[in-house]
CSV table of C-alpha atoms and ligand atoms in Angstrom, one decimal:
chain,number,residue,atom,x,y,z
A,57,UNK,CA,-17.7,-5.6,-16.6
A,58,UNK,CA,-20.8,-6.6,-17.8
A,59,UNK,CA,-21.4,-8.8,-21.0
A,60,UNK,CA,-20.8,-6.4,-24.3
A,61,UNK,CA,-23.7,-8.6,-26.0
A,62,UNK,CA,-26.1,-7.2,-23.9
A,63,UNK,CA,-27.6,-3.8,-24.8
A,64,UNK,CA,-27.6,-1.5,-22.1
A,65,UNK,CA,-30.5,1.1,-21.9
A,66,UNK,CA,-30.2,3.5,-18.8
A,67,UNK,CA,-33.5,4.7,-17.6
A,68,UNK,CA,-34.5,7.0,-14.5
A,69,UNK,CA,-34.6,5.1,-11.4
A,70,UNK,CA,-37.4,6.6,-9.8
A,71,UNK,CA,-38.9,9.9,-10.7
A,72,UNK,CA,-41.1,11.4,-13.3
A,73,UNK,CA,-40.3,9.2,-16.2
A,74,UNK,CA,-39.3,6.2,-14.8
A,75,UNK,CA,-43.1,4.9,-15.0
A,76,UNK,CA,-43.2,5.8,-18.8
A,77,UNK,CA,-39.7,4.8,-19.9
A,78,UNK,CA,-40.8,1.2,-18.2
A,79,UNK,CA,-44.2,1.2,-20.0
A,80,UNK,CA,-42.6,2.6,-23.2
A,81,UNK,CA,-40.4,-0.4,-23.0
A,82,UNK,CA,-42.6,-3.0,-22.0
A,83,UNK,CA,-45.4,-2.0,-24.9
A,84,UNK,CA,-42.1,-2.8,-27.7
A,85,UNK,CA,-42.4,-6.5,-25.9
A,86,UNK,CA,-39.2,-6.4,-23.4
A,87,UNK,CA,-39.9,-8.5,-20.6
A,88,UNK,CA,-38.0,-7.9,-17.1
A,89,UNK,CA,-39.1,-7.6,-13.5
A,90,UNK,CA,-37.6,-4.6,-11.4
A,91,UNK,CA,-36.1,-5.5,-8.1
A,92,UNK,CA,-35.8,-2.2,-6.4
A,93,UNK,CA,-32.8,-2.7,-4.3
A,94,UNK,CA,-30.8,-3.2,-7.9
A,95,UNK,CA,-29.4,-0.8,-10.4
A,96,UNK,CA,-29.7,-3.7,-13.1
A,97,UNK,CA,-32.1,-5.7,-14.6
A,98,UNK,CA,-31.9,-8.5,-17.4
A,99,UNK,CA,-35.1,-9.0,-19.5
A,100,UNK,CA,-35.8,-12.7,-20.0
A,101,UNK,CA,-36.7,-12.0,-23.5
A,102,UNK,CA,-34.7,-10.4,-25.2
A,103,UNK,CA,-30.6,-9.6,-24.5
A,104,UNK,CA,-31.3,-6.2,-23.3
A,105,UNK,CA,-30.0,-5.1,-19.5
A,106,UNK,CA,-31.9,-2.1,-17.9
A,107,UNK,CA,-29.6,0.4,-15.9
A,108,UNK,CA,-32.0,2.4,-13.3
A,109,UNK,CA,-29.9,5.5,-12.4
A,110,UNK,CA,-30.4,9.2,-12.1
A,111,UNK,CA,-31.6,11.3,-14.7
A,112,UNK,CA,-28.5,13.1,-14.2
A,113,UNK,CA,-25.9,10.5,-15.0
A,114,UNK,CA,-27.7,9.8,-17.9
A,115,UNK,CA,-26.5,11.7,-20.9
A,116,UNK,CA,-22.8,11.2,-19.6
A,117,UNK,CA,-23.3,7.4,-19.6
A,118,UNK,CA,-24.7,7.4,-23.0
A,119,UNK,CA,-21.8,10.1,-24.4
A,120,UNK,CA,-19.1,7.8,-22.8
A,121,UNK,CA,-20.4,4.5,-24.3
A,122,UNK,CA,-20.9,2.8,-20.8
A,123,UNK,CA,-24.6,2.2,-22.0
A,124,UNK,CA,-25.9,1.9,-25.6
A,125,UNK,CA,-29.6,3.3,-25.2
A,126,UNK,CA,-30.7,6.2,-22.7
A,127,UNK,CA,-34.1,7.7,-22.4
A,128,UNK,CA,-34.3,11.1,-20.4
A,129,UNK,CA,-35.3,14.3,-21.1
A,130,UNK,CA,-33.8,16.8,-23.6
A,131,UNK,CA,-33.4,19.4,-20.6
A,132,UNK,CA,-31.0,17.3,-19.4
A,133,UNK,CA,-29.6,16.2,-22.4
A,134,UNK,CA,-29.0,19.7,-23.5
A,135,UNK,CA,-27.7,20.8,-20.2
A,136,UNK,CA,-25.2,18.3,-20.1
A,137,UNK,CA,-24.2,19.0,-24.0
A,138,UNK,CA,-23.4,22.7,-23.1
A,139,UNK,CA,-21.6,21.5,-20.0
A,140,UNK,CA,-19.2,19.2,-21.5
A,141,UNK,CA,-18.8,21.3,-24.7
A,142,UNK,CA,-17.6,24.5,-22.3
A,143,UNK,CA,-15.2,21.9,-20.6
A,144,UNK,CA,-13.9,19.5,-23.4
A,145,UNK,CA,-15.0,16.6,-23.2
A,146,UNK,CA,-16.9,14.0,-25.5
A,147,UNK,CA,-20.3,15.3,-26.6
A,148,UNK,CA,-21.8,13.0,-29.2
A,149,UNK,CA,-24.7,10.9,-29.4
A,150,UNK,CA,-27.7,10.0,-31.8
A,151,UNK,CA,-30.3,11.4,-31.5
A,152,UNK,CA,-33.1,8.6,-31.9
A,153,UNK,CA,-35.9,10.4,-31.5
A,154,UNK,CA,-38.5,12.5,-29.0
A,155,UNK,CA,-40.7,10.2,-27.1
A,156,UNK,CA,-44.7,11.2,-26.4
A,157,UNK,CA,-44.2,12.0,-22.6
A,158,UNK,CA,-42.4,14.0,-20.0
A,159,UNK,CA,-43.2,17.3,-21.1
A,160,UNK,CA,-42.0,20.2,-19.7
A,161,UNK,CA,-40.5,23.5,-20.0
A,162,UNK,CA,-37.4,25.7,-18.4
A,163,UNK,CA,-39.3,29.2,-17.3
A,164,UNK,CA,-37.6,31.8,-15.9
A,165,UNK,CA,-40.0,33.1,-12.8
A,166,UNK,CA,-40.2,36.0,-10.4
A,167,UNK,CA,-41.9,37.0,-7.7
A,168,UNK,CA,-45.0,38.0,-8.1
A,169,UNK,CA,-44.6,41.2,-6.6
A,170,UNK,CA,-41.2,41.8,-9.2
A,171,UNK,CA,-41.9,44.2,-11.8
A,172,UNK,CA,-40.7,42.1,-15.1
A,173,UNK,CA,-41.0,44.2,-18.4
A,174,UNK,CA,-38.5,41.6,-20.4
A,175,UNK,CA,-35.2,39.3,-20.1
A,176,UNK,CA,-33.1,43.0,-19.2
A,177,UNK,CA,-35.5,43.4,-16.1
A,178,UNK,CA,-32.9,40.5,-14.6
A,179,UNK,CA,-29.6,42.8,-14.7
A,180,UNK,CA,-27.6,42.1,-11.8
A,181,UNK,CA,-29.7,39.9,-10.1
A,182,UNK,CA,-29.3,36.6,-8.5
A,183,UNK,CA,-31.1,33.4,-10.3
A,184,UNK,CA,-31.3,30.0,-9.0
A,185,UNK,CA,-31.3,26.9,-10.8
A,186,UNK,CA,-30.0,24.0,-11.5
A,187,UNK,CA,-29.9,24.3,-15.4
A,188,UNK,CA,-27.1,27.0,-15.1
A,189,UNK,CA,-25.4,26.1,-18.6
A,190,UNK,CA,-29.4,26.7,-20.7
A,191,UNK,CA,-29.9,30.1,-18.1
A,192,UNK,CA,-26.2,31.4,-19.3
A,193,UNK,CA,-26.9,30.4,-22.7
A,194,UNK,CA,-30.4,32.5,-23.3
A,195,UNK,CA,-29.0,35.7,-21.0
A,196,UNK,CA,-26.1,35.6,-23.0
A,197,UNK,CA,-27.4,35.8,-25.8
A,198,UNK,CA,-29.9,38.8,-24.6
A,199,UNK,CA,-26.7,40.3,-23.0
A,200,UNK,CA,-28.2,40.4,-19.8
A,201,UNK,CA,-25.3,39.5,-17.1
A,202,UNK,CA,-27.0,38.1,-13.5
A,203,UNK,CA,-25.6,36.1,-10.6
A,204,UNK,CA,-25.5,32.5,-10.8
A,205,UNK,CA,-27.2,30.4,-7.5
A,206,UNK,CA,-26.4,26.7,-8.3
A,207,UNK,CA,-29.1,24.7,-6.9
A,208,UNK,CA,-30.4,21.2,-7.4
A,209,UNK,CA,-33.2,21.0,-5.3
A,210,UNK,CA,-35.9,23.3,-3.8
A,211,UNK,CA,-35.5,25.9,-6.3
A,212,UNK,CA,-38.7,27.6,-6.1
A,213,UNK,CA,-38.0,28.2,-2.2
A,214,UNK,CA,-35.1,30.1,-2.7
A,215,UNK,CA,-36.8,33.4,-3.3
A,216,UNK,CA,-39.1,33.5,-0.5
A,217,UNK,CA,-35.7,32.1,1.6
A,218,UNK,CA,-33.6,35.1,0.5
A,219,UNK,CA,-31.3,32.8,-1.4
A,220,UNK,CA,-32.1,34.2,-4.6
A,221,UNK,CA,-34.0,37.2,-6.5
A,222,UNK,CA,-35.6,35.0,-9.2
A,223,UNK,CA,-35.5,31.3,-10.4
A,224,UNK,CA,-35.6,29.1,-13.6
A,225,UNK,CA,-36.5,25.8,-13.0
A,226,UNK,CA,-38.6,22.5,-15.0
A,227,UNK,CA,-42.5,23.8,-15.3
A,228,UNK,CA,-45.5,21.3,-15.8
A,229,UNK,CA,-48.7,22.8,-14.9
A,230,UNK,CA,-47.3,26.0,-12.7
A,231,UNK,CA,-49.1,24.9,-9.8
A,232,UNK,CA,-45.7,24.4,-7.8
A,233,UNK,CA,-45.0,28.1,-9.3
A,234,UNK,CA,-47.9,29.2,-8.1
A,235,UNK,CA,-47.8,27.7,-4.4
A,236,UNK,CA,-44.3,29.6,-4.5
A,237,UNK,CA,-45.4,33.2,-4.9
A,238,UNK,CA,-43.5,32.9,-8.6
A,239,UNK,CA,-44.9,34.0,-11.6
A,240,UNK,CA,-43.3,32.5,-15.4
A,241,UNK,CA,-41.8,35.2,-16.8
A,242,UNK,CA,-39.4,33.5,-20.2
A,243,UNK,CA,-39.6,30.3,-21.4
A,244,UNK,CA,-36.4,29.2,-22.1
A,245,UNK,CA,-36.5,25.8,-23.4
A,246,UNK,CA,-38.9,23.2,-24.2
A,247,UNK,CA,-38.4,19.4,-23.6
A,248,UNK,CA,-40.0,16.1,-24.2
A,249,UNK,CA,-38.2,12.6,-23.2
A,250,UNK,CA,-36.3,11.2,-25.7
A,251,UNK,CA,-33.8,8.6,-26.7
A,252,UNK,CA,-30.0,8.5,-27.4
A,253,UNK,CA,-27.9,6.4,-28.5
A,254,UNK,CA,-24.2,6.4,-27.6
A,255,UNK,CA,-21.4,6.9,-30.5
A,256,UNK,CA,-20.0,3.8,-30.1
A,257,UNK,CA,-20.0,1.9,-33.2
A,258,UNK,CA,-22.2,-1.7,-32.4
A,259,UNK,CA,-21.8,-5.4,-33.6
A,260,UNK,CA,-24.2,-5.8,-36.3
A,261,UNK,CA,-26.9,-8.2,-33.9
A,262,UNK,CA,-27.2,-5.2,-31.2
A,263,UNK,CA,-27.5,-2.6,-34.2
A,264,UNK,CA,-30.4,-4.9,-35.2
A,265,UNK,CA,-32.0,-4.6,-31.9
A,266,UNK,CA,-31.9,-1.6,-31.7
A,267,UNK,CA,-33.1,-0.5,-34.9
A,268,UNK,CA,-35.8,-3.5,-34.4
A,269,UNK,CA,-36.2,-1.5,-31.0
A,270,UNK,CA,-36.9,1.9,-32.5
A,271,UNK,CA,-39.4,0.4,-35.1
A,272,UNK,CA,-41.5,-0.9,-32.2
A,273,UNK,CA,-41.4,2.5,-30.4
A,274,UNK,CA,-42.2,4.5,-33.4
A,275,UNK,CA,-45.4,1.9,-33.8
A,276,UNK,CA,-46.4,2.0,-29.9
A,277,UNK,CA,-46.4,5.7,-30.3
A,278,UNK,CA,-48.4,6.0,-33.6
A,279,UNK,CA,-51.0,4.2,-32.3
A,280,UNK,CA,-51.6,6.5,-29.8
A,281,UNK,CA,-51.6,9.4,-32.1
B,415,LIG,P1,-33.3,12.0,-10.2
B,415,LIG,O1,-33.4,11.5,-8.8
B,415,LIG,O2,-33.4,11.0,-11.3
B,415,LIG,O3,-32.1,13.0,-10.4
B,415,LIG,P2,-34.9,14.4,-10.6
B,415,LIG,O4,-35.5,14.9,-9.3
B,415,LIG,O5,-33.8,15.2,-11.2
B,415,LIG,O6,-34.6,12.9,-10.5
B,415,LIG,P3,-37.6,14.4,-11.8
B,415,LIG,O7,-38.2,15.5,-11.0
B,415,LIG,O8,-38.1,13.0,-11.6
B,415,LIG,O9,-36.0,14.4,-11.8
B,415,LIG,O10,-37.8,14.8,-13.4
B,415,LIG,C1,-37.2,14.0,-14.4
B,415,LIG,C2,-37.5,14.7,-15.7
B,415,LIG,O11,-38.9,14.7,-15.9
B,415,LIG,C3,-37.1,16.1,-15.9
B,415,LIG,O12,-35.7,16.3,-16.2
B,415,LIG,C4,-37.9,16.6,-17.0
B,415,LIG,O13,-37.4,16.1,-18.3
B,415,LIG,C5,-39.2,15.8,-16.8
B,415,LIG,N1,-40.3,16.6,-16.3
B,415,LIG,C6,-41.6,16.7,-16.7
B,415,LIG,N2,-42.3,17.6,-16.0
B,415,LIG,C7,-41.6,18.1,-15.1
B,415,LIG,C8,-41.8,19.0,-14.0
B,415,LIG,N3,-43.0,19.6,-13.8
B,415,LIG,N4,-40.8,19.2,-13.1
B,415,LIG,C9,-39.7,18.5,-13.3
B,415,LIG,N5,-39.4,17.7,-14.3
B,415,LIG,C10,-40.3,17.4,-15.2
B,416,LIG,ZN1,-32.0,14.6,-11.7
C-alpha cells in the first residue's frame, strides 16, 4: 500500500490531457519528474504522488477512494456515473471544478449520404460507441430504441466497415468526422476536463492541500482569462 499521507492525484498517462493535467499541475508549483516506464511519481516538493493511468480507470479510482484527486474529462466522468448507478455500485465524488482544457463534445454522426431529419431518423439502427450509457440516456429519453455496437476504438471506421449504421463518438474540430465520410448530426453532451475529488473523508493537513491546491488552480486559470 502506499503511504496514506501522501495525496494521490490520478492523471491520464498518455493521451490528450496528459500534457495539460502535467502543466496544470506544475503552474500550482508541484515539482516531479515523469519516468515513463512508471505509473507513480513522488514530487520532491510537496507530499503529493502522481498516478499516470488510463482515462478510463479514472473516475472508478477516485469513486473507490484509491486516489484522492483525479483530473479527466466529464465524458468520462459521466459515463462512468450512469454505469455504476444502473449496476449499484458507489457513485460519489466532489465535484471540484471544470478545468480550461480538453474540450470536446459527444455527437451523434451519420453518413453523409443518410438522410437525418432528427433523433427518430435513428429507429432501429445500429450505433457504435464507446459512450453507450450517455447514447442510451439521450435516445431514451427521445424514445428512440436503436442497436447498441460497443466499441472502444476506431469508431468512426465502423460505418464505412459495415459494423455499424451510425456512430457517436468525442468531436474536437470534425476533421476526423469528416475524413470518415460522417456528418454530426446531435450533440449529446459537452465536456471540459475537470477535477474530483474522492468521498473519502481526509486528515485535516491533506484537506489543506488540497484546498491550498484548488486555490492555486483557480489563480493559474484566472490569469489566463
Ligand atoms: P486512454 O489510453 O487514457 O484510455 P483515450 O484514447 O481513451 O486514452 P484520449 O483520446 O487521449 O483518450 O482522450 C482523452 C480525453 O480527452 C477524452 O475523454 C476527452 O475528455 C478529451 N478530448 C478532447 N478532445 C477530444 C477529441 N477530439 N477526441 C477525443 N477526446 C477528446
Ligand atoms: Zn480512455
Amino acid at each position: 500500500m502506499n503511504d496514506n499521507k501522501r495525496l494521490r492525484i490520478a492523471i491520464q498517462k498518455s493521451g490528450r490531457l496528459s500534457k495539460e493535467s502535467m502543466k496544470l499541475l506544475k503552474g500550482c508549483g508541484v515539482k516531479f519528474n515523469i519516468d515513463e516506464r512508471r505509473l507513480i511519481a513522488h514530487s520532491d516538493n510537496m507530499p503529493i504522488d502522481l498516478l499516470r493511468v488510463r482515462d478510463d480507470d479514472i473516475p472508478g479510482l477516485v469513486m473507490d477512494g484509491v486516489v484522492d484527486l483525479g483530473i479527466l474529462g466529464e465524458n468520462v466522468l459521466e459515463e462512468e456515473q450512469l454505469e455504476r448507478q444502473s449496476t449499484g455500485k458507489p457513485c460519489t465524488f466532489d465535484k471540484l471544478r471544470q478545468l480550461d482544457f480538453g474540450s470536446c463534445r459527444l455527437s451523434i454522426a451519420m453518413p453523409q449520404e443518410f438522410e437525418y431529419s432528427d433523433s427518430s431518423s435513428l429507429e432501429g439502427l445500429r450505433i457504435a460507441s464507446s459512450y453507450p450509457n450517455l447514447l442510451n440516456r439521450f435516445l431514451a429519453a427521445k424514445q428512440v430504441s436503436y442497436l447498441d455496437c460497443m466499441l472502444k476504438g476506431s469508431v468512426e471506421v465502423a460505418p464505412r466497415s459495415g459494423l455499424a449504421d451510425g456512430i457517436c463518438d468525442l468531436v474536437s474540430t470534425g476533421a476526423t468526422l469528416e475524413a470518415n465520410g460522417l456528418v454530426e448530426s446531435e450533440v449529446i453532451f459537452r465536456s471540459k476536463a475537470c477535477m474530483i475529488q474522492s468521498p473519502i473523508a481526509q486528515a485535516d493537513d491533506k484537506q489543506a492541500l488540497i484546498d491550498k491546491i484548488l486555490s492555486r488552480i483557480n489563480g493559474v486559470i484566472r490569469a489566463k482569462e
